[in-house]
PDB file of C-alpha atoms in Angstrom:
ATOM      1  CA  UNK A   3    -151.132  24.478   6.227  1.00 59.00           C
ATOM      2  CA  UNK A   4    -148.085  26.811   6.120  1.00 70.00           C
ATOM      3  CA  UNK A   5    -148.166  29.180   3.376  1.00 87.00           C
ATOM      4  CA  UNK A   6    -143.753  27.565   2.204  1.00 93.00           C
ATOM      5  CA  UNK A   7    -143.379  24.225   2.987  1.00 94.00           C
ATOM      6  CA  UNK A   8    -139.125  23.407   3.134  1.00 94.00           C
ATOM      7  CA  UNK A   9    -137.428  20.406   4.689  1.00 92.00           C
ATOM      8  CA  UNK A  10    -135.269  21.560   7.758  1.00 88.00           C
ATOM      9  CA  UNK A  11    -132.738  19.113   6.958  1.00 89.00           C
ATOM     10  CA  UNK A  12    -129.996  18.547   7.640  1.00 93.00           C
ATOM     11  CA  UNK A  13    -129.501  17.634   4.134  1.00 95.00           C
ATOM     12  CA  UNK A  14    -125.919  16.162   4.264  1.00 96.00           C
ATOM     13  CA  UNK A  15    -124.010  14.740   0.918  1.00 96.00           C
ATOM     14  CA  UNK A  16    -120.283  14.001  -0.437  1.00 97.00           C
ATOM     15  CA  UNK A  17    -118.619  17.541  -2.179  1.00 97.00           C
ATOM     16  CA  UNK A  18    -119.122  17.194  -5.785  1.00 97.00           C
ATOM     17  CA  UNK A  19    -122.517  15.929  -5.398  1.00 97.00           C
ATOM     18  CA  UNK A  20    -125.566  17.262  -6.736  1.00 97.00           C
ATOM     19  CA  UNK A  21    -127.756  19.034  -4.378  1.00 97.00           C
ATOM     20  CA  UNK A  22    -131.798  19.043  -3.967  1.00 97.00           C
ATOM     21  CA  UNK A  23    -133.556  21.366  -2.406  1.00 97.00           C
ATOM     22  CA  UNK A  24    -137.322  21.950  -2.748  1.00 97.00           C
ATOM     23  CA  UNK A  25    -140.176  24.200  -1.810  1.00 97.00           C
ATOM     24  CA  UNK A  26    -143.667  23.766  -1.764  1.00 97.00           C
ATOM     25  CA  UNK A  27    -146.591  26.650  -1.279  1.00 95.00           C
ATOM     26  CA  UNK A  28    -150.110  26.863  -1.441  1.00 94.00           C
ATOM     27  CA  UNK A  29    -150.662  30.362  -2.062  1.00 91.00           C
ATOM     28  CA  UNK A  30    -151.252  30.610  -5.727  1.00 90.00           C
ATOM     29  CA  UNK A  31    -150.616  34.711  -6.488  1.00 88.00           C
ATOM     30  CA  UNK A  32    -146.777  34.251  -5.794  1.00 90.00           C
ATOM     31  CA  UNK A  33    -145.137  35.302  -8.859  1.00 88.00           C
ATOM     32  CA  UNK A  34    -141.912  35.953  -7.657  1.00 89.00           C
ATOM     33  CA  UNK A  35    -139.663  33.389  -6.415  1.00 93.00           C
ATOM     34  CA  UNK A  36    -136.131  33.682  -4.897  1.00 93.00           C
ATOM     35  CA  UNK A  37    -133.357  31.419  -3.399  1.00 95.00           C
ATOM     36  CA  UNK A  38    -131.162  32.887  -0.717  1.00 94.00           C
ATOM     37  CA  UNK A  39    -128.345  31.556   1.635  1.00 95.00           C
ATOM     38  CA  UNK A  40    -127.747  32.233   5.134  1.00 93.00           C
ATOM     39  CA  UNK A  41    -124.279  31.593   7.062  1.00 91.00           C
ATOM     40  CA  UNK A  42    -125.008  31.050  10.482  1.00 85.00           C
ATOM     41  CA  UNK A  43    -125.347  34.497  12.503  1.00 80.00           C
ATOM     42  CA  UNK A  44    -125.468  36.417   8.999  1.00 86.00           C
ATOM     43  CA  UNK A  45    -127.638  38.057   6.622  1.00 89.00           C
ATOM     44  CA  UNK A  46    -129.400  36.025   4.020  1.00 91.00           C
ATOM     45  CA  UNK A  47    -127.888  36.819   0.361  1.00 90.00           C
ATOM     46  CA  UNK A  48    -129.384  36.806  -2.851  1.00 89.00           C
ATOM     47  CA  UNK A  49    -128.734  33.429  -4.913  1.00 92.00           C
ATOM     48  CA  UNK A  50    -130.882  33.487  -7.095  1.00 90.00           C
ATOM     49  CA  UNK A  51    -134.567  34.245  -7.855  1.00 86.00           C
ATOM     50  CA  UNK A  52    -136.979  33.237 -11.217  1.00 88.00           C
ATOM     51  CA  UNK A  53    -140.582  34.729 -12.053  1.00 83.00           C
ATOM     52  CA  UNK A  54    -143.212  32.964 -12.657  1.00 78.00           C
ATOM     53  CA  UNK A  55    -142.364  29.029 -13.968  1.00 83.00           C
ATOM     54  CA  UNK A  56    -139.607  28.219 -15.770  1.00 86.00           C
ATOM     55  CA  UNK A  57    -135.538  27.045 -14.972  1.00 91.00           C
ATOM     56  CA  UNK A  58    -132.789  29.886 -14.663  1.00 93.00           C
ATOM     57  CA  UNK A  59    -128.884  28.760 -14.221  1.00 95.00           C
ATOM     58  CA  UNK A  60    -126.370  30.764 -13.258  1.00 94.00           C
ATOM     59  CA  UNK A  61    -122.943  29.009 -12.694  1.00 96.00           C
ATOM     60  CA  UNK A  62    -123.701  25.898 -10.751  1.00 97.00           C
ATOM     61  CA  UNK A  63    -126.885  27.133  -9.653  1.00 97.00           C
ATOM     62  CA  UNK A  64    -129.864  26.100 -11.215  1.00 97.00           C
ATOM     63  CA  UNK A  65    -133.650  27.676 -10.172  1.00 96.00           C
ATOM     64  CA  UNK A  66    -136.565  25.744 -11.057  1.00 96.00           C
ATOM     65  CA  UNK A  67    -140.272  26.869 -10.800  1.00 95.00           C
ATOM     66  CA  UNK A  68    -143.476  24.485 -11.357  1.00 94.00           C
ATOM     67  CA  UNK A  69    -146.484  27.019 -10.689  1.00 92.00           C
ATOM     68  CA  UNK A  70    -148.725  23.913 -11.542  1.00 92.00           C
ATOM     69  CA  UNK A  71    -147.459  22.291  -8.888  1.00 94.00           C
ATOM     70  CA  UNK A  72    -146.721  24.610  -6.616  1.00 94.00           C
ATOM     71  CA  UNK A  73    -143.282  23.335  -6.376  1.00 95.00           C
ATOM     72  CA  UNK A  74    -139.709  25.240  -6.290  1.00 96.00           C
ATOM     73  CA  UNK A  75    -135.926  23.972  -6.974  1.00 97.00           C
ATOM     74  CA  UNK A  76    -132.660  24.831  -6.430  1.00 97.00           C
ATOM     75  CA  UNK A  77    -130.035  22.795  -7.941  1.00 97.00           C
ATOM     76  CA  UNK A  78    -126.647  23.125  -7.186  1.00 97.00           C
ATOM     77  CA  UNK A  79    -123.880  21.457  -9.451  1.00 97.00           C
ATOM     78  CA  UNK A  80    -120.385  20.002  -8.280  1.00 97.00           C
ATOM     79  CA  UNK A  81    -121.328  21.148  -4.872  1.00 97.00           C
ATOM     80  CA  UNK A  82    -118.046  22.862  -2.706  1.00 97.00           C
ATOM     81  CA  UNK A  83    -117.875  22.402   1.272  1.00 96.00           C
ATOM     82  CA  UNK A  84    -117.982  26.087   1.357  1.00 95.00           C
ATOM     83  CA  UNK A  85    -121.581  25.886   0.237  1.00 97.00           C
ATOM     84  CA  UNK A  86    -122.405  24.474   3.752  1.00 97.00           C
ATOM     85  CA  UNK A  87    -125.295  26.866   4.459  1.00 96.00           C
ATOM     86  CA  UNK A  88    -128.853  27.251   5.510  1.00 95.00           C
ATOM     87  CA  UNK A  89    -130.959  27.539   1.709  1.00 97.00           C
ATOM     88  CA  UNK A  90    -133.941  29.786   1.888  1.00 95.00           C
ATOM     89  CA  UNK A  91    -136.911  29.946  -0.522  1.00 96.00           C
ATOM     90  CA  UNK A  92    -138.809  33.085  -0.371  1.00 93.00           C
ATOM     91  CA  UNK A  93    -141.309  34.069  -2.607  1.00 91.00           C
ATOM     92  CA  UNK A  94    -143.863  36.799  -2.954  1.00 86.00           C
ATOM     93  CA  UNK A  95    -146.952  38.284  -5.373  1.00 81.00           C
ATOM     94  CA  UNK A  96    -146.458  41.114  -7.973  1.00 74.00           C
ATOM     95  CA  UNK A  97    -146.027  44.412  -6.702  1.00 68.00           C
ATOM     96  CA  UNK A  98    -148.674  46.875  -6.074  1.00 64.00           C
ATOM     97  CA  UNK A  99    -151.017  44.917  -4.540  1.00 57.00           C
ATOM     98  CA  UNK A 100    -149.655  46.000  -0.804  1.00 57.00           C
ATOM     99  CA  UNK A 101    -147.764  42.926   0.292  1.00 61.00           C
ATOM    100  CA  UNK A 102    -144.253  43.581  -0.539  1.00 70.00           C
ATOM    101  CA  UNK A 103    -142.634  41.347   2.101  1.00 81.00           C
ATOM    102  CA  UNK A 104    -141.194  38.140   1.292  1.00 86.00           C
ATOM    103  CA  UNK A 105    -142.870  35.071   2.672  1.00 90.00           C
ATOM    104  CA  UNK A 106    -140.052  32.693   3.786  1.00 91.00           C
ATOM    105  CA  UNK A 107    -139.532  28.783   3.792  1.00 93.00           C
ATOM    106  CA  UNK A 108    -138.304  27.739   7.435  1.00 91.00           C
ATOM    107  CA  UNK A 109    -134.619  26.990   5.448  1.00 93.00           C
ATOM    108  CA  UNK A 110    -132.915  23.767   4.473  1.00 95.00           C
ATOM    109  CA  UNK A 111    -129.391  23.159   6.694  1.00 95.00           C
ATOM    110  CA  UNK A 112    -126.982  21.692   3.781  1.00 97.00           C
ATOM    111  CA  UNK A 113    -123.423  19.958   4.851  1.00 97.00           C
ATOM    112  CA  UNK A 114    -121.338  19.401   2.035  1.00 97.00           C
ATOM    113  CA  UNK A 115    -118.607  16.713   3.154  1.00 96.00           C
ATOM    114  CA  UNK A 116    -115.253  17.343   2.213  1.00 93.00           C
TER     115      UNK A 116
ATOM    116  CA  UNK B  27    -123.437  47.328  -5.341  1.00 67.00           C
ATOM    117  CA  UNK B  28    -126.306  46.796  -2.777  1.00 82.00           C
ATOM    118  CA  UNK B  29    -124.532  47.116   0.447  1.00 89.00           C
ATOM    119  CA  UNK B  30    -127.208  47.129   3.903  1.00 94.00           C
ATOM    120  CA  UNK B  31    -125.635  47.192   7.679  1.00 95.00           C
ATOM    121  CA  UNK B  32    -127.408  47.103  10.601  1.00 97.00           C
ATOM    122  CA  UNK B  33    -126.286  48.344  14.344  1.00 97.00           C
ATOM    123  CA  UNK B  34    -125.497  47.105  16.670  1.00 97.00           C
ATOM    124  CA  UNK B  35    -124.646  44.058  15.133  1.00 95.00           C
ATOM    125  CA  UNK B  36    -125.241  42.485  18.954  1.00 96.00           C
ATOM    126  CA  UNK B  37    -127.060  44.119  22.159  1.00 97.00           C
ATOM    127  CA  UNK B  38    -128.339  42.430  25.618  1.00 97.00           C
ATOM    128  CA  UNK B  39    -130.558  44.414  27.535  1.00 95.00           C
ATOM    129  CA  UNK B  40    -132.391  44.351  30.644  1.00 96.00           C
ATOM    130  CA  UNK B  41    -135.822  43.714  30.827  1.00 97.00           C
ATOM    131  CA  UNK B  42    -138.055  47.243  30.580  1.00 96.00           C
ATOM    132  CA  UNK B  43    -135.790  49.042  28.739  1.00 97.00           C
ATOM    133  CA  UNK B  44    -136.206  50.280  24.933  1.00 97.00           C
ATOM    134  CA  UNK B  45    -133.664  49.365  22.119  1.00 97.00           C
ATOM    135  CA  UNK B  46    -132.989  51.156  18.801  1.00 97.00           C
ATOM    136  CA  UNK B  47    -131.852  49.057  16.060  1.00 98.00           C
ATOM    137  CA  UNK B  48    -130.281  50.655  13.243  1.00 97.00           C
ATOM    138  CA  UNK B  49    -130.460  49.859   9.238  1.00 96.00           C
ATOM    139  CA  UNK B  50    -128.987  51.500   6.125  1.00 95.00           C
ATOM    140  CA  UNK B  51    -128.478  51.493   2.622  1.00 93.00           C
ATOM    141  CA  UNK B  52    -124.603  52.693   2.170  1.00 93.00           C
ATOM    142  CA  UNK B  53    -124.168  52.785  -1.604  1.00 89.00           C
ATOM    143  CA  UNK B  54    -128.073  53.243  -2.663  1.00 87.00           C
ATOM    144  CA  UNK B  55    -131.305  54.982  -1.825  1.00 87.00           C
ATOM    145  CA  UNK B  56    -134.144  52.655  -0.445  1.00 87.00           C
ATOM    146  CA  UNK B  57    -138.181  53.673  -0.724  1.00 82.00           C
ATOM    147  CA  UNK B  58    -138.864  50.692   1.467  1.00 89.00           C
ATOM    148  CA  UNK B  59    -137.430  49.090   4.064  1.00 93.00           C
ATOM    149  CA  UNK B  60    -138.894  45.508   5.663  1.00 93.00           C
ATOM    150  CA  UNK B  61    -138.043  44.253   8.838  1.00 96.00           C
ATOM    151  CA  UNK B  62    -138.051  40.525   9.733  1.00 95.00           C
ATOM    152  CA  UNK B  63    -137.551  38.413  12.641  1.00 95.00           C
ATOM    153  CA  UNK B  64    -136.048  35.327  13.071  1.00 91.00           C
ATOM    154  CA  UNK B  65    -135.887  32.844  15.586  1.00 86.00           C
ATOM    155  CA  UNK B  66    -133.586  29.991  16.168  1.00 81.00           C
ATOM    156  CA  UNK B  67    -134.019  27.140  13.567  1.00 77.00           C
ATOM    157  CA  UNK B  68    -137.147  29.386  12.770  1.00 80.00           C
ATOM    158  CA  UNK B  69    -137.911  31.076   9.035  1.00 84.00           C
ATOM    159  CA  UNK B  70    -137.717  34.462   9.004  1.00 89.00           C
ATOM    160  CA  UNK B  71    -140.791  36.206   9.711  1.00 91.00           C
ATOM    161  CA  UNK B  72    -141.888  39.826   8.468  1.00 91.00           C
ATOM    162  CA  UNK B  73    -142.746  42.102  10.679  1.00 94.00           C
ATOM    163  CA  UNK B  74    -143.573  45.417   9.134  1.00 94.00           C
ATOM    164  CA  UNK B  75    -143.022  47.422   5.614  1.00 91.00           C
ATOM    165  CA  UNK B  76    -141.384  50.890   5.917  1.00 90.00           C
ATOM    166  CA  UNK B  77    -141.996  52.907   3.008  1.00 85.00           C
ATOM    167  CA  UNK B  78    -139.363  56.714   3.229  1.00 83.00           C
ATOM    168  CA  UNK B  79    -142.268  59.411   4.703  1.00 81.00           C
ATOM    169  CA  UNK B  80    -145.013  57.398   5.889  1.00 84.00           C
ATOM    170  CA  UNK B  81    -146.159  55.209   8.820  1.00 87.00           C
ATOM    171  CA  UNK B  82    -144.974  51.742   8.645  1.00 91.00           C
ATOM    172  CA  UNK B  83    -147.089  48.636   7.736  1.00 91.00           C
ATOM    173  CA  UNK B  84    -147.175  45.882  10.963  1.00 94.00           C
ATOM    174  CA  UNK B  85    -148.056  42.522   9.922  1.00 91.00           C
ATOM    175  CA  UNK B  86    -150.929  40.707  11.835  1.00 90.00           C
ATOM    176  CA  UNK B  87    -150.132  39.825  15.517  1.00 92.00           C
ATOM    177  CA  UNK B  88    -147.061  42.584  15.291  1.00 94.00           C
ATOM    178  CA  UNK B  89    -147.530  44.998  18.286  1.00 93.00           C
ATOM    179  CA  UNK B  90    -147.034  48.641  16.307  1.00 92.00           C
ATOM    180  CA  UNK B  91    -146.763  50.569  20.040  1.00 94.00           C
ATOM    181  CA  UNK B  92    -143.780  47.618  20.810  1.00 96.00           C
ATOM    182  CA  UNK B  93    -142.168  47.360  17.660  1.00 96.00           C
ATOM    183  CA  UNK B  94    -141.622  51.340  16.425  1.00 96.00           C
ATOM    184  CA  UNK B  95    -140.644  52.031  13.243  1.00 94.00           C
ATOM    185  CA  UNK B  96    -139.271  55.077  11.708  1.00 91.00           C
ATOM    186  CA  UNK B  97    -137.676  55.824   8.201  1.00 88.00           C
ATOM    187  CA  UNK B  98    -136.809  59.157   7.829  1.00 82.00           C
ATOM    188  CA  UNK B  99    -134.841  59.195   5.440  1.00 89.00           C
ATOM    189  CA  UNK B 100    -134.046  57.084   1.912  1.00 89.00           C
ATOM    190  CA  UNK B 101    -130.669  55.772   3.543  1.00 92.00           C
ATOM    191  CA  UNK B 102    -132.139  55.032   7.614  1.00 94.00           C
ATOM    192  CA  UNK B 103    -134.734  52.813   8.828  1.00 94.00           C
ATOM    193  CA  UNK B 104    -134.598  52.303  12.851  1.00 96.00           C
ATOM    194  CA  UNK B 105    -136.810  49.720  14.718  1.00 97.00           C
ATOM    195  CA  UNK B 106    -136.929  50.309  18.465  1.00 97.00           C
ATOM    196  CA  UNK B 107    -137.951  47.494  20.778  1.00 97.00           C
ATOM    197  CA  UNK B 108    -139.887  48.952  23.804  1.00 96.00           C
ATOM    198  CA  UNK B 109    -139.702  48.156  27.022  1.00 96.00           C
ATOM    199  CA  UNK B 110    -138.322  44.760  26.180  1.00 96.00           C
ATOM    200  CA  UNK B 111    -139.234  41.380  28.012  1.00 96.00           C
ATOM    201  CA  UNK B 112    -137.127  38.153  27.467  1.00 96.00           C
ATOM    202  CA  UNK B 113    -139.146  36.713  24.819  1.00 94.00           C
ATOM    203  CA  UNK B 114    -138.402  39.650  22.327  1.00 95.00           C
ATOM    204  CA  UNK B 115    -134.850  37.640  22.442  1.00 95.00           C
ATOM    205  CA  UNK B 116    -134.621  37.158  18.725  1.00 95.00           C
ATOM    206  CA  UNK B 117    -132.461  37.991  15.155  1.00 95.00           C
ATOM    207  CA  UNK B 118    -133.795  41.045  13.805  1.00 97.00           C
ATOM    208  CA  UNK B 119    -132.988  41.258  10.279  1.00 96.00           C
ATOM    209  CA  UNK B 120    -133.770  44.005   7.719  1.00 96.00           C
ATOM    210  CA  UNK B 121    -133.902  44.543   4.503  1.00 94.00           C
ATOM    211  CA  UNK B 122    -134.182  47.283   2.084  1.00 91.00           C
ATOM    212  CA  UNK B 123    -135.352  47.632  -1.578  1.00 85.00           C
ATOM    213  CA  UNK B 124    -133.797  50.670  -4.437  1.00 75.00           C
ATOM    214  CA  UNK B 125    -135.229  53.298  -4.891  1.00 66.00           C
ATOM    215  CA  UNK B 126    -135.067  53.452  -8.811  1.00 59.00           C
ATOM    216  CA  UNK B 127    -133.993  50.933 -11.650  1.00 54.00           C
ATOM    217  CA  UNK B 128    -135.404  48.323  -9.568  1.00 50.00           C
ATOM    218  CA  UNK B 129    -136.809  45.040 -10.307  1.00 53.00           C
ATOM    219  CA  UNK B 130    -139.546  44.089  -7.517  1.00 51.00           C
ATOM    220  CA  UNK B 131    -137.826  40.924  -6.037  1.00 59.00           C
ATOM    221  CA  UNK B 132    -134.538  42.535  -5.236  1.00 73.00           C
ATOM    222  CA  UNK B 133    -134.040  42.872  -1.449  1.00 82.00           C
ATOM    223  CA  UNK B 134    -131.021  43.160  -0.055  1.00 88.00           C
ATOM    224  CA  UNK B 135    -130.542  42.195   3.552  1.00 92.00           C
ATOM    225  CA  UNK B 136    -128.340  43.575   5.885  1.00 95.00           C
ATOM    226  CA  UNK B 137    -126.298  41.395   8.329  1.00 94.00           C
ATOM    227  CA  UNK B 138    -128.853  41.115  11.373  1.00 95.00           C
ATOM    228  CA  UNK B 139    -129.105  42.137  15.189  1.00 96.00           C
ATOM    229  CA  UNK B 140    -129.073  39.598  17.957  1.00 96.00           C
ATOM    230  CA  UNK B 141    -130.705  40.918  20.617  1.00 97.00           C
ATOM    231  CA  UNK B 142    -130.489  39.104  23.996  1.00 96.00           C
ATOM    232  CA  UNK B 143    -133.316  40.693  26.866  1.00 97.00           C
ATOM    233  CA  UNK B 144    -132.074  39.277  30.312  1.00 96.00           C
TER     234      UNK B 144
END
């Protein structure tokens, strides 16, 4: 079992739709958890990240965590064609414990339809 | 702001010969420094920590003597491919974490290196 579990997609839907995506992991001393996009050829960017359980919103973005269940969310609201991206979840322990890296979900393809 | 480039943004090389990838903070100091690989339709996968001032960190199955790291400075991390072969064809991507005032999640990633080995 893969330490992040995410759908490849693609995960296509109508603009102003409400977007879905989801993360899974097994690996129960992640603390930190952290949504980024990726254009194709670029850089991922920082969307948005949460610690430990709980929701976060920022604009139409909306971070979910479920340490229980080991399960991650990213909602996006009134979804735009120029959020056509690849969606990362990366997540990672606290710090000090030597394993700073981030620990990557394989990225969800999303096509918002104009 | 948390600004990272990378250079060359794009290189193709010839199999056997070494390349030096290039990554810096412009507008803040980093401590660390990660670099990741990705491959196409592929996650991104860590290769090794950099910390300013000390040997680098290689993740399990990373070849340390292949992939050389140096950060010498707060600002510069470089990651030299050597003696490439076709299959090091990949995205390198880095990413670098402040030095100060930081909270522990916040990397910032520069734009990536494609590097084609024919």
């Amino acid at each position: 079992q893969k330490e992040v579990e995410q759908d490849p997609g693609p995960l296509s839907v109508p603009e102003g739709a409400i977007v879905s995506l989801n993360c899974t992991y097994s690996n129960s001393a992640f603390q930190y958890f952290m949504w980024y996009r990726q254009y194709s050829r670029k850089g991922p960017e920082l969307l948005m990240y949460t610690y430990s359980s709980g929701n976060k919103e920022d604009g139409r973005f909306t971070a979910q965590v479920d340490k229980s269940s080991k399960y991650i969310s990213l909602f996006i609201r009134d979804s735009q064609p120029s959020d056509s991206a690849t969606y990362l979840c990366a997540m990672r322990p606290p710090p000090g414990g030597g394993a700073d890296g981030l620990t990557f979900g394989k990225g969800t393809h999303l096509i918002i339809q104009p | 702001g948390a600004v990272v480039s990378q250079h060359p943004s794009r290189v193709i090389c010839k199999s056997g010969t070494s390349v030096k990838i290039e990554c810096r903070s412009l507008d803040f100091q980093a401590t660390t420094m990660f670099w990741y690989r990705q491959f196409p339709k592929k996650s991104l996968m860590l290769m090794a920590t950099s910390n300013e001032g000390s040997k680098a960190t290689y993740e399990q199955g990373v070849e340390k003597d292949k992939f050389l790291i140096n950060h010498a400075s707060l600002t510069l991390s470089t990651l030299t491919v050597t003696s490439a072969h076709p299959e090091d064809s990949s995205f390198y991507i880095c990413s670098a974490r402040k030095a100060s005032g930081t909270s522990s999640y916040e990397q910032y990633f520069g734009p990536g290196t494609r590097l084609t080995v024919t």
